[in-house]
Coordinates of C-alpha atoms and ligand atoms in Angstrom, one line a residue:
M387 CA -0.3 0.0 0.0
S388 CA 1.2 3.3 -0.9
V389 CA 1.8 6.5 1.2
D390 CA -0.9 8.1 -1.3
Q391 CA -3.6 5.5 -0.3
F392 CA -3.7 5.6 3.6
R393 CA -6.7 7.2 4.8
T394 CA -6.5 6.0 8.6
V395 CA -4.5 6.6 10.7
A396 CA -3.9 4.8 14.5
V397 CA -2.2 6.6 17.9
L398 CA -1.9 4.6 20.7
G399 CA -2.3 6.6 23.8
A400 CA -3.2 9.9 24.2
G401 CA -1.0 11.8 26.4
T402 CA 1.2 14.3 25.8
M403 CA 2.6 13.4 22.9
G404 CA -0.4 11.2 21.3
N405 CA -2.9 13.6 21.2
G406 CA -0.7 16.1 19.7
I407 CA 0.2 13.3 17.1
A408 CA -3.4 12.3 16.7
H409 CA -4.0 16.8 15.6
V410 CA -1.7 16.8 13.6
F411 CA -2.7 13.8 11.5
A412 CA -6.3 14.8 11.7
R413 CA -5.2 18.4 10.2
A414 CA -3.8 16.9 7.4
G415 CA -7.2 14.9 6.8
Y416 CA -6.7 11.6 8.0
T417 CA -9.4 9.5 10.4
V418 CA -7.7 8.9 13.4
I419 CA -8.4 6.0 15.8
L420 CA -6.9 7.1 19.3
R421 CA -6.6 4.5 21.5
D422 CA -5.9 4.4 25.3
V423 CA -6.6 2.4 27.9
E424 CA -9.7 4.9 29.9
Q425 CA -12.1 6.9 28.6
R426 CA -10.9 9.8 31.2
F427 CA -7.0 10.0 29.0
L428 CA -9.5 10.2 25.9
D429 CA -11.7 13.1 27.3
R430 CA -8.2 14.8 28.4
G431 CA -6.9 14.1 25.0
M432 CA -9.7 15.8 22.7
E433 CA -10.2 18.6 25.3
T434 CA -6.0 19.4 24.4
I435 CA -7.0 18.9 20.8
G436 CA -9.8 21.5 20.8
K437 CA -7.7 24.0 22.8
N438 CA -4.6 23.8 20.3
L439 CA -7.0 23.7 17.6
D440 CA -8.5 27.1 19.2
R441 CA -4.7 28.4 19.6
E442 CA -4.0 27.6 15.3
I443 CA -7.0 29.7 15.0
K444 CA -6.4 32.4 17.1
K445 CA -2.8 32.1 15.1
G446 CA -4.6 32.2 11.7
K447 CA -3.1 28.8 10.9
I448 CA -6.1 27.2 10.4
A449 CA -9.7 28.2 9.1
E450 CA -12.4 27.7 12.0
A451 CA -14.7 26.0 9.6
E452 CA -12.0 23.5 10.1
R453 CA -12.4 23.0 13.7
P454 CA -15.0 20.6 13.5
N455 CA -13.9 18.4 10.8
V456 CA -10.6 18.0 12.5
L457 CA -12.4 17.0 15.9
G458 CA -14.6 14.9 13.8
R459 CA -12.2 12.9 12.2
V460 CA -10.5 11.5 15.3
R461 CA -12.0 8.5 16.5
A462 CA -11.4 8.1 20.6
V463 CA -11.5 4.1 21.7
T464 CA -10.6 2.1 24.6
I465 CA -10.6 -1.3 22.7
M466 CA -7.5 -2.1 20.7
E467 CA -9.3 -4.6 18.4
A468 CA -10.8 -0.4 17.0
I469 CA -7.0 -0.1 15.9
A470 CA -8.2 -2.8 13.3
E471 CA -8.7 -0.8 10.1
A472 CA -5.9 1.2 10.8
D473 CA -3.2 2.0 7.2
F474 CA -0.3 3.0 10.0
V475 CA 0.2 2.9 13.5
V476 CA 2.3 5.1 15.8
E477 CA 2.7 4.3 19.4
A478 CA 2.7 7.2 22.0
V479 CA 2.6 4.8 25.5
P480 CA 4.3 5.8 28.4
E481 CA 8.4 5.3 28.1
K482 CA 8.3 1.7 29.8
M483 CA 9.6 -1.4 28.4
E484 CA 6.4 -4.2 29.4
I485 CA 3.9 -1.3 28.5
K486 CA 5.6 -0.8 25.1
R487 CA 6.3 -4.7 24.5
A488 CA 2.5 -5.7 25.7
V489 CA 1.1 -2.6 23.4
L490 CA 3.3 -3.7 20.7
M491 CA 2.1 -7.2 20.8
D492 CA -1.3 -6.8 21.1
A493 CA -1.4 -4.4 17.7
D494 CA 0.7 -6.8 15.7
A495 CA -1.7 -9.4 16.2
I496 CA -4.6 -7.1 15.4
L497 CA -3.1 -5.2 11.9
R498 CA -3.1 -6.4 8.7
P499 CA 0.4 -7.7 7.6
E500 CA 1.7 -4.7 5.8
V501 CA 0.8 -1.9 8.4
I502 CA 3.9 -0.3 9.5
I503 CA 4.2 -0.1 13.2
A504 CA 5.8 3.2 14.6
S505 CA 7.3 4.1 17.9
N506 CA 7.5 8.0 19.3
T507 CA 10.1 6.3 22.3
S508 CA 12.5 8.9 23.1
S509 CA 15.1 6.8 24.4
I510 CA 14.4 3.1 24.1
S511 CA 15.9 1.0 21.0
M512 CA 14.0 0.8 18.0
T513 CA 15.8 -2.6 17.2
A514 CA 14.4 -4.3 20.3
L515 CA 11.2 -2.4 20.2
A516 CA 11.1 -4.0 16.4
A517 CA 11.9 -7.5 17.8
L518 CA 8.9 -7.7 19.9
T519 CA 7.0 -8.3 17.0
K520 CA 6.8 -10.6 13.7
R521 CA 7.0 -7.6 11.2
A522 CA 9.8 -6.1 12.1
D523 CA 10.8 -4.5 8.9
R524 CA 7.3 -2.5 9.0
F525 CA 8.6 -1.6 12.3
V526 CA 10.0 2.3 12.0
G527 CA 10.8 5.3 15.0
M528 CA 9.1 8.1 14.6
H529 CA 10.3 10.8 16.9
F530 CA 7.9 13.6 17.1
M531 CA 9.2 16.8 19.4
N532 CA 6.5 18.7 22.2
P533 CA 4.6 20.2 21.4
V534 CA 4.1 18.1 18.6
P535 CA 1.3 20.7 16.6
V536 CA 4.5 22.9 16.6
M537 CA 7.6 21.3 16.0
V538 CA 8.2 21.3 12.8
L539 CA 11.2 18.0 13.2
V540 CA 10.3 14.4 13.1
E541 CA 13.2 12.1 13.7
V542 CA 12.9 9.0 11.4
I543 CA 14.3 6.2 13.0
R544 CA 15.6 3.2 11.4
A545 CA 16.0 0.2 13.4
L546 CA 18.5 -2.3 12.0
Q547 CA 15.4 -4.4 10.6
T548 CA 13.6 -1.4 8.8
S549 CA 13.3 -2.2 5.7
D550 CA 13.7 0.6 2.7
A551 CA 10.2 0.4 1.6
T552 CA 8.7 1.5 5.4
F553 CA 11.5 3.6 6.0
G554 CA 10.7 5.7 2.4
T555 CA 7.0 5.2 3.1
T556 CA 7.7 7.4 6.7
M557 CA 9.6 9.9 5.5
E558 CA 7.1 10.9 2.5
L559 CA 4.1 10.3 5.7
A560 CA 5.9 13.0 7.8
K561 CA 5.8 15.2 4.8
K562 CA 2.2 14.9 4.3
L563 CA 1.8 16.3 7.9
G564 CA 4.0 19.4 7.1
K565 CA 6.9 18.2 8.9
T566 CA 10.7 17.7 7.9
P567 CA 11.4 14.5 8.6
V568 CA 15.6 13.7 9.2
A569 CA 16.4 10.2 8.7
V570 CA 18.7 9.1 11.7
N571 CA 20.1 5.7 12.7
D572 CA 19.0 3.7 15.8
A573 CA 21.1 4.6 18.3
P574 CA 20.8 5.7 21.9
G575 CA 19.7 8.6 22.1
F576 CA 19.2 9.1 18.4
V577 CA 20.7 12.4 17.5
S578 CA 18.0 14.6 19.3
N579 CA 18.7 13.7 23.0
R580 CA 22.1 12.5 22.3
V581 CA 23.4 16.1 21.5
L582 CA 21.0 17.7 23.5
M583 CA 21.0 15.9 27.6
P584 CA 24.7 16.6 27.3
L585 CA 24.2 20.0 27.0
I586 CA 21.4 20.2 29.5
N587 CA 24.2 18.6 31.8
E588 CA 26.7 20.5 31.5
A589 CA 24.7 23.8 31.6
A590 CA 23.0 21.8 35.6
Y591 CA 27.4 21.3 36.0
C592 CA 27.9 24.9 35.7
V593 CA 25.1 25.9 38.2
M594 CA 26.6 23.4 40.4
E595 CA 29.6 24.4 40.5
G596 CA 29.0 28.2 40.9
V597 CA 30.1 29.4 37.6
A598 CA 26.5 31.0 37.0
T599 CA 23.6 31.4 38.2
A600 CA 20.8 28.8 35.9
E601 CA 19.3 32.6 34.5
A602 CA 23.1 33.5 33.8
V603 CA 24.2 30.4 32.1
D604 CA 20.3 30.9 29.9
A605 CA 21.0 34.5 28.9
V606 CA 24.3 33.1 27.2
M607 CA 23.0 30.1 25.5
K608 CA 20.2 32.5 24.1
L609 CA 21.7 35.7 23.6
G610 CA 25.4 34.5 22.5
M611 CA 24.1 31.5 20.8
N612 CA 20.7 32.2 19.5
H613 CA 18.9 29.4 21.2
P614 CA 15.4 29.8 21.6
M615 CA 15.4 28.9 25.1
G616 CA 18.3 28.2 27.2
P617 CA 19.5 24.8 28.6
L618 CA 18.0 24.8 31.8
E619 CA 14.6 26.2 30.8
L620 CA 14.0 23.4 28.4
A621 CA 15.4 21.0 31.0
D622 CA 12.2 22.2 33.4
F623 CA 9.9 21.6 30.3
I624 CA 11.1 18.4 29.3
G625 CA 11.1 17.3 33.3
L626 CA 14.0 17.2 35.3
D627 CA 13.2 13.6 35.9
V628 CA 13.0 12.7 32.2
C629 CA 16.4 13.9 31.3
V630 CA 18.1 11.9 34.0
D631 CA 16.4 8.9 32.9
I632 CA 17.5 9.7 29.8
L633 CA 21.2 10.3 30.5
H634 CA 21.4 7.1 32.4
V635 CA 20.4 5.7 28.9
L636 CA 22.9 7.0 27.1
Q637 CA 25.8 6.1 29.4
E638 CA 24.2 2.5 29.7
G639 CA 24.1 2.5 26.1
L640 CA 27.2 4.2 24.5
G641 CA 29.6 3.0 27.8
D642 CA 31.0 6.5 28.0
P643 CA 31.1 8.3 32.2
K644 CA 30.3 11.3 30.1
Y645 CA 27.2 11.3 29.9
R646 CA 26.6 10.6 33.9
A647 CA 23.3 12.9 34.9
C648 CA 24.8 15.6 36.7
P649 CA 24.7 15.3 40.6
L650 CA 22.4 18.8 41.4
L651 CA 19.8 17.1 38.5
K652 CA 19.5 14.2 40.7
K653 CA 19.5 15.9 43.9
Y654 CA 16.8 18.1 42.4
V655 CA 14.3 15.2 40.9
A656 CA 15.0 13.3 44.5
A657 CA 13.4 16.6 46.1
G658 CA 10.6 16.5 43.9
W659 CA 12.0 19.4 42.0
L660 CA 10.9 17.6 38.7
G661 CA 10.4 21.1 36.5
R662 CA 7.4 22.9 35.2
K663 CA 5.2 19.8 35.9
S664 CA 5.6 20.2 39.6
G665 CA 6.1 24.0 40.2
R666 CA 9.3 24.2 40.7
G667 CA 12.8 22.7 38.8
F668 CA 15.6 25.5 38.1
Y669 CA 12.8 28.2 37.8
S670 CA 9.7 28.4 40.5
Y671 CA 6.2 28.3 38.6
A672 CA 3.2 30.2 39.5
T673 CA 0.5 27.2 40.0
Ligands
LIG854 N1 6.6 14.1 26.1 C1 8.1 14.6 25.3 O1 7.9 15.7 25.5 C2 8.3 13.2 24.6 C3 8.6 14.1 23.4 C4 8.9 12.8 22.1 C5 8.6 11.5 22.9 N2 7.6 11.3 24.4 C6 7.7 9.7 24.0 O2 6.6 9.4 24.0 C7 6.0 8.4 24.4 C8 4.9 8.7 25.2 O3 5.1 9.9 26.0 P1 4.1 10.9 27.3 O4 4.8 12.0 27.3 O5 2.7 11.2 25.2 O6 3.3 10.1 28.0 P2 1.8 10.5 28.5 O7 2.5 10.0 29.9 O8 1.6 11.8 28.9 O9 1.2 9.8 27.9 C9 1.4 8.5 27.6 C10 -0.6 7.9 27.3 O10 -0.3 6.3 27.6 C11 -1.3 5.9 28.0 N3 -1.7 4.6 28.2 C12 -0.9 3.6 29.1 N4 -1.3 2.5 28.6 C13 -1.7 2.1 27.2 C14 -2.1 1.3 27.1 N5 -1.6 0.3 26.9 N6 -2.8 1.0 25.1 C15 -2.6 2.5 25.2 N7 -2.9 3.9 25.6 C16 -2.0 3.5 27.3 C17 -1.8 6.5 29.2 O11 -2.8 6.6 30.0 C18 -1.0 7.7 28.5 O12 -2.9 8.3 28.6 C19 6.6 7.9 25.3 O13 7.6 6.6 24.1 C20 7.9 9.1 25.8 O14 9.3 8.5 25.6 C21 8.1 12.3 24.2

């Protein structure tokens, strides 16, 4: 089946990334089957899609008349069997191997054999995930960035087993969403986190060693390097716990101590200072 024939896409998980991925597929004209385990998670995801569409209408990115059509193309379901008619699937369930394993094995058993499964994992090996399915050559990474409706990049990650056809189809599909796909081979952290996390970590060391305040480190990177957000602001946005977890994946996977998480990051996580989501990280956020 060629990418031009795709009509229906299933998105597994309606959280931060899943609802954003459903949003961009629906906006591009696809019917989306959005699956989560409980109705309340689907309701929350649909509410977020609605709010993000309102923001796009305000900015003039889409016409107001399009709003009901986009929302109408998303079918929220709790039953896994409902994904059977999908022509392409994106998995965006929590970053836990046990959950990914169960979901991917279930999806593999339900989907037509030719259907490609893409994972949005940030740090788990695509090659290991592909090996959980009976369609390893039709498995690929599609690493969207947060917030999905806004960010242009999709890292398209080739597992060891990914076929040329699967890879080419996925690159094409990302373009149909208005995104810019970038080809990357499977390796710990891919390119995005392999480069970003050491930057964040080094910024945290600067604060820990008293080289500069968090504000000063971020100012240097914004004003001097033209980064739109400072590394510590970005770390708070991503979640300091997520940063520490990804640094562990880099250290384990690449076997190099240069990726060890800065003790200050770990201390903040121990204190429950996880960044924006907990109200405090390198900065304080009014709740
Ligand atoms: N948050 C980010 O900035 C970001 C960026 C890029 C990639 N990712 C990756 O995207 C994936 C999802 O992350 P997230 O931040 O959206 O997580 P999240 O916790 O916000 O959402 C995950 C959703 O999956 C649902 N879920 C759990 N088990 C399920 C199942 N069996 N079937 C269907 N849904 C199920 C949960 O109820 C939840 O709604 C992870 O692999 C993560 O590494 C996250």
